[in-house]
mmCIF file of C-alpha atoms in Angstrom:
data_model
loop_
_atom_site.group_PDB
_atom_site.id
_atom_site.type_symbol
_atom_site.label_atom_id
_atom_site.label_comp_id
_atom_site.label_asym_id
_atom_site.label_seq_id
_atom_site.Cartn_x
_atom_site.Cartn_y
_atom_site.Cartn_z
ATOM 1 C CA UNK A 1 -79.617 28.223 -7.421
ATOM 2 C CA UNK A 2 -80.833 28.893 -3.852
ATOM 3 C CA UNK A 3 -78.619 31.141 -1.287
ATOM 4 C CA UNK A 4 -76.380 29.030 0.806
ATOM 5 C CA UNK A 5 -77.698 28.963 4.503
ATOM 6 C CA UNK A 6 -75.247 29.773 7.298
ATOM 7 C CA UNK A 7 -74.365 26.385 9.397
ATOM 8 C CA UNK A 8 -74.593 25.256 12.796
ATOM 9 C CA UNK A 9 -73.405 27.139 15.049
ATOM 10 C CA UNK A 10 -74.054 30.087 13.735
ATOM 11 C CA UNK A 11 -76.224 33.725 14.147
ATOM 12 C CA UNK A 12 -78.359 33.430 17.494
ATOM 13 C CA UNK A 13 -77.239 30.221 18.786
ATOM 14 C CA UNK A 14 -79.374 27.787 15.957
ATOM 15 C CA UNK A 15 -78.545 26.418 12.713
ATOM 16 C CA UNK A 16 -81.042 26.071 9.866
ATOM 17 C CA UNK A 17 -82.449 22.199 10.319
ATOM 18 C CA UNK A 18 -80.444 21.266 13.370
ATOM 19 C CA UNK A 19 -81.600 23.253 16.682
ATOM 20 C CA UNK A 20 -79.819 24.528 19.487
ATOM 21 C CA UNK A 21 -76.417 24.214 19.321
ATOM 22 C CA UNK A 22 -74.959 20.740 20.310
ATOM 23 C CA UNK A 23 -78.526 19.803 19.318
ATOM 24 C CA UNK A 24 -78.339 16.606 16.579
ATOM 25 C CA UNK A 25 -79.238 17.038 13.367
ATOM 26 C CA UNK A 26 -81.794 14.330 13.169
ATOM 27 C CA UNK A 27 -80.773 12.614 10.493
ATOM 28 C CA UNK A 28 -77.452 10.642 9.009
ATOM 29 C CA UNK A 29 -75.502 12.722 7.375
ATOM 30 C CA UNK A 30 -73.500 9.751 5.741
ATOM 31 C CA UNK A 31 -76.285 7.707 4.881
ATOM 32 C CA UNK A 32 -77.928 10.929 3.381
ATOM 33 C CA UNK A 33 -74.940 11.745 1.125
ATOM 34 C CA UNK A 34 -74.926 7.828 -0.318
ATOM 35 C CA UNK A 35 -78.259 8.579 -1.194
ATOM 36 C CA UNK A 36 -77.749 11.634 -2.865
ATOM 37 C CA UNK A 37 -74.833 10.064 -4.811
ATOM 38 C CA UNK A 38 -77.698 7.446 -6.505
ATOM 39 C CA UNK A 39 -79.511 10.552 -7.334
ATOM 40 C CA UNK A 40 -76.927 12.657 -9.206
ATOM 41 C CA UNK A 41 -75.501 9.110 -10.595
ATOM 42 C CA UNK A 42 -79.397 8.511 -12.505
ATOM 43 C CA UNK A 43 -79.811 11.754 -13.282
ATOM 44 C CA UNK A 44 -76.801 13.976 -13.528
ATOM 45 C CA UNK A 45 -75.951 17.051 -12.094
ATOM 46 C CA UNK A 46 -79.087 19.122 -13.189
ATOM 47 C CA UNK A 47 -81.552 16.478 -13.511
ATOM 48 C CA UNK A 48 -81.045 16.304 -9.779
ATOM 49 C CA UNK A 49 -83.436 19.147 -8.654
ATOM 50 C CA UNK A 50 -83.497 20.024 -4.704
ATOM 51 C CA UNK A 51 -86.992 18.651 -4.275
ATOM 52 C CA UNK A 52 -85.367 15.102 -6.057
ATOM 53 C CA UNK A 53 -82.161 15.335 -4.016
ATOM 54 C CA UNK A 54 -83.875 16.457 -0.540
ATOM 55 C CA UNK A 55 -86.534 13.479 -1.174
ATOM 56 C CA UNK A 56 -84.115 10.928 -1.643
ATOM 57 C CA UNK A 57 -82.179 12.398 1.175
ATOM 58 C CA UNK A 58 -85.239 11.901 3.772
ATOM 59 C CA UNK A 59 -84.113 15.689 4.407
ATOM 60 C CA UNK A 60 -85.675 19.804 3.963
ATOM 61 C CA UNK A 61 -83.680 21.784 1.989
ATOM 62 C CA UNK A 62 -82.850 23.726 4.707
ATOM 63 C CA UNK A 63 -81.033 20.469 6.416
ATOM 64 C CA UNK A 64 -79.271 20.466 3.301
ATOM 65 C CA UNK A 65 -77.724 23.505 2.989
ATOM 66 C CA UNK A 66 -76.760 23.797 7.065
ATOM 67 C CA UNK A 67 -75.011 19.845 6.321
ATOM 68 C CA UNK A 68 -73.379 19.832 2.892
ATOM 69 C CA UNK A 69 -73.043 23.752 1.719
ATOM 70 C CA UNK A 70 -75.181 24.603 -1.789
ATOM 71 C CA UNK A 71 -76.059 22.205 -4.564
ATOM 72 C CA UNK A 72 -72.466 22.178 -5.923
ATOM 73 C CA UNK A 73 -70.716 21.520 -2.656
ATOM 74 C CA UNK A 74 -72.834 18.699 -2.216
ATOM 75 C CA UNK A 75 -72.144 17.090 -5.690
ATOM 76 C CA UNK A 76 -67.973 17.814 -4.969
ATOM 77 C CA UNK A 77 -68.752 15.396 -1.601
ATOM 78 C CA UNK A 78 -70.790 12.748 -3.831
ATOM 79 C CA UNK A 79 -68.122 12.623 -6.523
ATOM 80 C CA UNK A 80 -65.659 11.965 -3.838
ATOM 81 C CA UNK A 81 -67.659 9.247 -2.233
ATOM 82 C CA UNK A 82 -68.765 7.796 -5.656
ATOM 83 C CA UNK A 83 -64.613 8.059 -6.303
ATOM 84 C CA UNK A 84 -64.012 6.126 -2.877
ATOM 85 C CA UNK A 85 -66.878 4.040 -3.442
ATOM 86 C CA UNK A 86 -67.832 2.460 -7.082
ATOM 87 C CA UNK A 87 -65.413 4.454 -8.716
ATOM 88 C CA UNK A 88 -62.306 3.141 -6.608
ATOM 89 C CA UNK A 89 -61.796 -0.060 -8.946
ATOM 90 C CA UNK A 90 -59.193 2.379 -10.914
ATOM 91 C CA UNK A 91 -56.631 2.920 -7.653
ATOM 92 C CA UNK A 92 -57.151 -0.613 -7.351
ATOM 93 C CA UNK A 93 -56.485 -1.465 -10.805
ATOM 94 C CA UNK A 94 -53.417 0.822 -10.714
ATOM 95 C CA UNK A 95 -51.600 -2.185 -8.076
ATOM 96 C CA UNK A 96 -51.462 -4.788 -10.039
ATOM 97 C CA UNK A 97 -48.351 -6.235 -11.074
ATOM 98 C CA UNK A 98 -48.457 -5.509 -15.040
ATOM 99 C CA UNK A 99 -49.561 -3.098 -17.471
ATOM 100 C CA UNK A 100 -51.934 -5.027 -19.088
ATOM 101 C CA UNK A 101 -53.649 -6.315 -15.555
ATOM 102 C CA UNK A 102 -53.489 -3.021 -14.829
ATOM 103 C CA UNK A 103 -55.547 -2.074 -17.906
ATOM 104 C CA UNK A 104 -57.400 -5.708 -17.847
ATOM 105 C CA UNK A 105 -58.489 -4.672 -14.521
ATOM 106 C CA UNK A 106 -59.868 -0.865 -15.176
ATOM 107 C CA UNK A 107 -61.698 -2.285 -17.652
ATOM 108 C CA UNK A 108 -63.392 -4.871 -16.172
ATOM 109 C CA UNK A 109 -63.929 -2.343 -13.243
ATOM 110 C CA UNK A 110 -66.363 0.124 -15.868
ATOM 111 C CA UNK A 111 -68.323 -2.778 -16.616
ATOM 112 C CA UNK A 112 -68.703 -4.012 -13.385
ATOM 113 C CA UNK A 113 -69.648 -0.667 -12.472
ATOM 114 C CA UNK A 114 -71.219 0.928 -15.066
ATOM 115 C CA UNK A 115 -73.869 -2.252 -14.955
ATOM 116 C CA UNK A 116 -74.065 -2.920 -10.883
ATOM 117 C CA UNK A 117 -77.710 -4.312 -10.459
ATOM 118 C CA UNK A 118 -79.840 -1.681 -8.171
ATOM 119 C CA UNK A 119 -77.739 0.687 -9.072
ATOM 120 C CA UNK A 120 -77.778 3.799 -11.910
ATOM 121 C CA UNK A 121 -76.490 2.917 -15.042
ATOM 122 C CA UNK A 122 -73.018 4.297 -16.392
ATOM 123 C CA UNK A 123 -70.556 5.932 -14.531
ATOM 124 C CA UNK A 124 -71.266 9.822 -12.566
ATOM 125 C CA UNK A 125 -67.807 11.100 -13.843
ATOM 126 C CA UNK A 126 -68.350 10.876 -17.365
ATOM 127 C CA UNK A 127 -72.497 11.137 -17.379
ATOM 128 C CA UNK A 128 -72.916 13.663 -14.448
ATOM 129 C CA UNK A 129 -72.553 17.148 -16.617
ATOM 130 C CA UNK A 130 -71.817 16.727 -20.177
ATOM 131 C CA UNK A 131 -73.896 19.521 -21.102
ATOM 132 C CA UNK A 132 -74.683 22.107 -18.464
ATOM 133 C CA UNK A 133 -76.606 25.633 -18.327
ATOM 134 C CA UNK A 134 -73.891 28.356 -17.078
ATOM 135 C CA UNK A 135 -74.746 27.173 -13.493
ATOM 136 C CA UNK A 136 -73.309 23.967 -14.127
ATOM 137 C CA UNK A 137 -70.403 25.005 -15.418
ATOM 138 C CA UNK A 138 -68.180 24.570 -11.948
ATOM 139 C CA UNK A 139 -69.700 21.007 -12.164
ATOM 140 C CA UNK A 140 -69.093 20.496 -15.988
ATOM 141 C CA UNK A 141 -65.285 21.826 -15.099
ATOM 142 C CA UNK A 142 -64.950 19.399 -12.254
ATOM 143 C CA UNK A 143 -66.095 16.054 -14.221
ATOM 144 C CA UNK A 144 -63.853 17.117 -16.777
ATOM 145 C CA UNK A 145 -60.230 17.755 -14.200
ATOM 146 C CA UNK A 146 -61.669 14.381 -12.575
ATOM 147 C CA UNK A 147 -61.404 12.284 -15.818
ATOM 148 C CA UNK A 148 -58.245 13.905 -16.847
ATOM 149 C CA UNK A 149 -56.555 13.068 -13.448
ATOM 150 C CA UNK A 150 -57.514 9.335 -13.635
ATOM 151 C CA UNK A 151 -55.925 9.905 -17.150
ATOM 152 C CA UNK A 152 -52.692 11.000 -16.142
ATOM 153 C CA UNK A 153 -52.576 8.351 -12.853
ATOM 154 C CA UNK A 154 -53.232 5.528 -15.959
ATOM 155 C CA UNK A 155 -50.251 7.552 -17.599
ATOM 156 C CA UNK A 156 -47.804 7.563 -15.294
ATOM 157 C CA UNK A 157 -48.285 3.788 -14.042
ATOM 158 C CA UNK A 158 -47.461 3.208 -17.833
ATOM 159 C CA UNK A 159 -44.842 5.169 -18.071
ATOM 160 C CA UNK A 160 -43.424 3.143 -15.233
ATOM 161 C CA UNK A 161 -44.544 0.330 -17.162
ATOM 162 C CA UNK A 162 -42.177 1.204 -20.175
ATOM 163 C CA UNK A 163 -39.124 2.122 -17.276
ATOM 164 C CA UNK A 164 -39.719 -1.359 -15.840
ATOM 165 C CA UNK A 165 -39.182 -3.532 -19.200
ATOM 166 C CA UNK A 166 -42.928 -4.463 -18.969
ATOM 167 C CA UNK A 167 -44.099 -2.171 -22.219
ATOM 168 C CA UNK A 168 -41.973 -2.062 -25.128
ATOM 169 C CA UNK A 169 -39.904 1.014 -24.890
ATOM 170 C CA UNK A 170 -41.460 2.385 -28.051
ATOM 171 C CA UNK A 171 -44.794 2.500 -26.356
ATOM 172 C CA UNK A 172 -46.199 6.074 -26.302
ATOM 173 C CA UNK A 173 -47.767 5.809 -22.337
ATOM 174 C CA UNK A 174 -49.883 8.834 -22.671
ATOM 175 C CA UNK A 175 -51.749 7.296 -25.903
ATOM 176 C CA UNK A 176 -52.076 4.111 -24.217
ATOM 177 C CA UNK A 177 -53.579 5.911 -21.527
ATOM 178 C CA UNK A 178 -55.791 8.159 -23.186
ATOM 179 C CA UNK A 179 -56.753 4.514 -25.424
ATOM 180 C CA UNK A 180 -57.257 2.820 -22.021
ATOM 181 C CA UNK A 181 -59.554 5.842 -20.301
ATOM 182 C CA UNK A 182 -61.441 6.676 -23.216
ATOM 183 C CA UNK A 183 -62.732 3.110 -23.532
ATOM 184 C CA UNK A 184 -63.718 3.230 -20.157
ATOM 185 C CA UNK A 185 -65.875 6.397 -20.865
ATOM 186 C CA UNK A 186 -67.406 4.907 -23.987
ATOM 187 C CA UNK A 187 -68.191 1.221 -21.932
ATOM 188 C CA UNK A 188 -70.113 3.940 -19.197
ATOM 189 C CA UNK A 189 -71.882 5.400 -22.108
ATOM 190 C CA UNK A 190 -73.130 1.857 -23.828
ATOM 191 C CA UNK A 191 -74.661 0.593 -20.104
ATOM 192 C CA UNK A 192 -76.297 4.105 -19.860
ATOM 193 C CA UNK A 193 -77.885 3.358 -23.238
ATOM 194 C CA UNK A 194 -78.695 -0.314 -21.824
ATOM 195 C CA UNK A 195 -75.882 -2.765 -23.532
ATOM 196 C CA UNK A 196 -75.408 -5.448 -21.151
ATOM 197 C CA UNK A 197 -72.617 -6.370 -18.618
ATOM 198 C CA UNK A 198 -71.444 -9.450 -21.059
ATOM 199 C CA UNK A 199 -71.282 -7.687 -24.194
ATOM 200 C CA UNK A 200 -69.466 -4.943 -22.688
ATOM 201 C CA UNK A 201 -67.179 -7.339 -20.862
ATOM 202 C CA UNK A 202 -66.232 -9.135 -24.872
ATOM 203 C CA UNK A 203 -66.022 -5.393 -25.435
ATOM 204 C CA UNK A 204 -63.542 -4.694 -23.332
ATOM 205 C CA UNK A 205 -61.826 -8.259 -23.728
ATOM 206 C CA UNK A 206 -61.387 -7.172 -27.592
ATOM 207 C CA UNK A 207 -59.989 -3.680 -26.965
ATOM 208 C CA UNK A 208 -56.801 -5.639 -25.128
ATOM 209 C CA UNK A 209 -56.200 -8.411 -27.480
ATOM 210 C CA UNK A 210 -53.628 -5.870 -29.358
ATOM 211 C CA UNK A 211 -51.857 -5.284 -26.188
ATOM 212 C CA UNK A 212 -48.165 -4.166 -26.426
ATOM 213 C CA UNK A 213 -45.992 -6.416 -25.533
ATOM 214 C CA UNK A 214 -42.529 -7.038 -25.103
ATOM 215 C CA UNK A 215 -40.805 -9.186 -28.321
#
């Protein structure tokens, strides 16, 4: 992995890519971090080399560095854009009325995601750094406290759930979580490996038709 560069503002008055100070940096920063969130989306953490990620970017590597920190600062920002972005149908999800719209929703959310036309197949949380060189492994660590916390939010909406009288008060919440997320992964998974959006949708549809409910 490359040395990070200092940033603007910084040694005699320049920063690496941007000029003199107060100087623009000559490019959009926000529109270059969407792009680099399509890159490590296809390809994954290390598939995303700095020659794939600064071409995408319309940037040098040394714009990179000065703007978004090394290779694994910049993936942190992505996952949090990809998170606000594609990836926000789970907060969504999380308001709705019921536990089973609630689930109904996340669902339907991966395969609307996971199979958005001109966009990578799958999902970047689950596909971004499976497998990783010891490099990766700050990456690898992050994917896997990412999944875990959407996990626990699906848990404790449950849980809530069961308090509320909507979930029979036998229900275990952090099974049906874990049942709920891990399907999720596995629909990701299935439109990386090109299943389309309607069998994945039946798919999901089948998963709930067990549901819990109240007698």
């Amino acid at each position: 992995m490359a040395t990070k560069k200092s940033g603007p503002g910084t040694g005699a008055g320049t920063g690496p890519g941007t000029g003199p100070i107060g100087r623009p940096r000559g490019f959009d920063a926000d529109d270059a971090l969407e792009r680099a969130v399509l890159v490590f989306w296809e390809h994954g953490y290390e598939g995303a080399s700095l020659a794939r990620l600064t071409g995408a970017m319309g940037i040098s590597t040394t714009s990179m560095y000065a703007a978004f920190g090394s290779k694994e600062e910049l993936f942190r920002k992505a996952l949090e854009r990809y998170s606000e972005g594609p990836g926000g149908y789970l907060t969504q999800a999380l308001d709705e009325p019921t536990a089973l719209a609630v689930a109904t929703a996340i669902l339907s959310g991966a395969v609307r995601t996971s199979t958005r036309p001109a966009c990578p197949r799958g999902c970047l949380g689950v596909q971004g750094a499976l497998a990783t060189s010891a490099p990766g492994h700050g990456v690898r660590d992050l994917l896997t406290a990412w999944r875990n916390d959407g996990c626990i939010r699906v848990e404790e909406r449950f849980r809530r759930a069961v308090d509320d009288g909507d979930l029979p008060p036998e229900t275990d919440p952090g099974l049906l979580a874990r049942y709920v997320t891990t399907l999720t992964f596995g629909i990701a998974v299935q439109a990386a490996s090109g299943v389309g959006h309607d069998e994945l949708q039946e798919l999901a549809d089948a998963a709930l038709r067990n549901w819990p409910l109240m007698s």
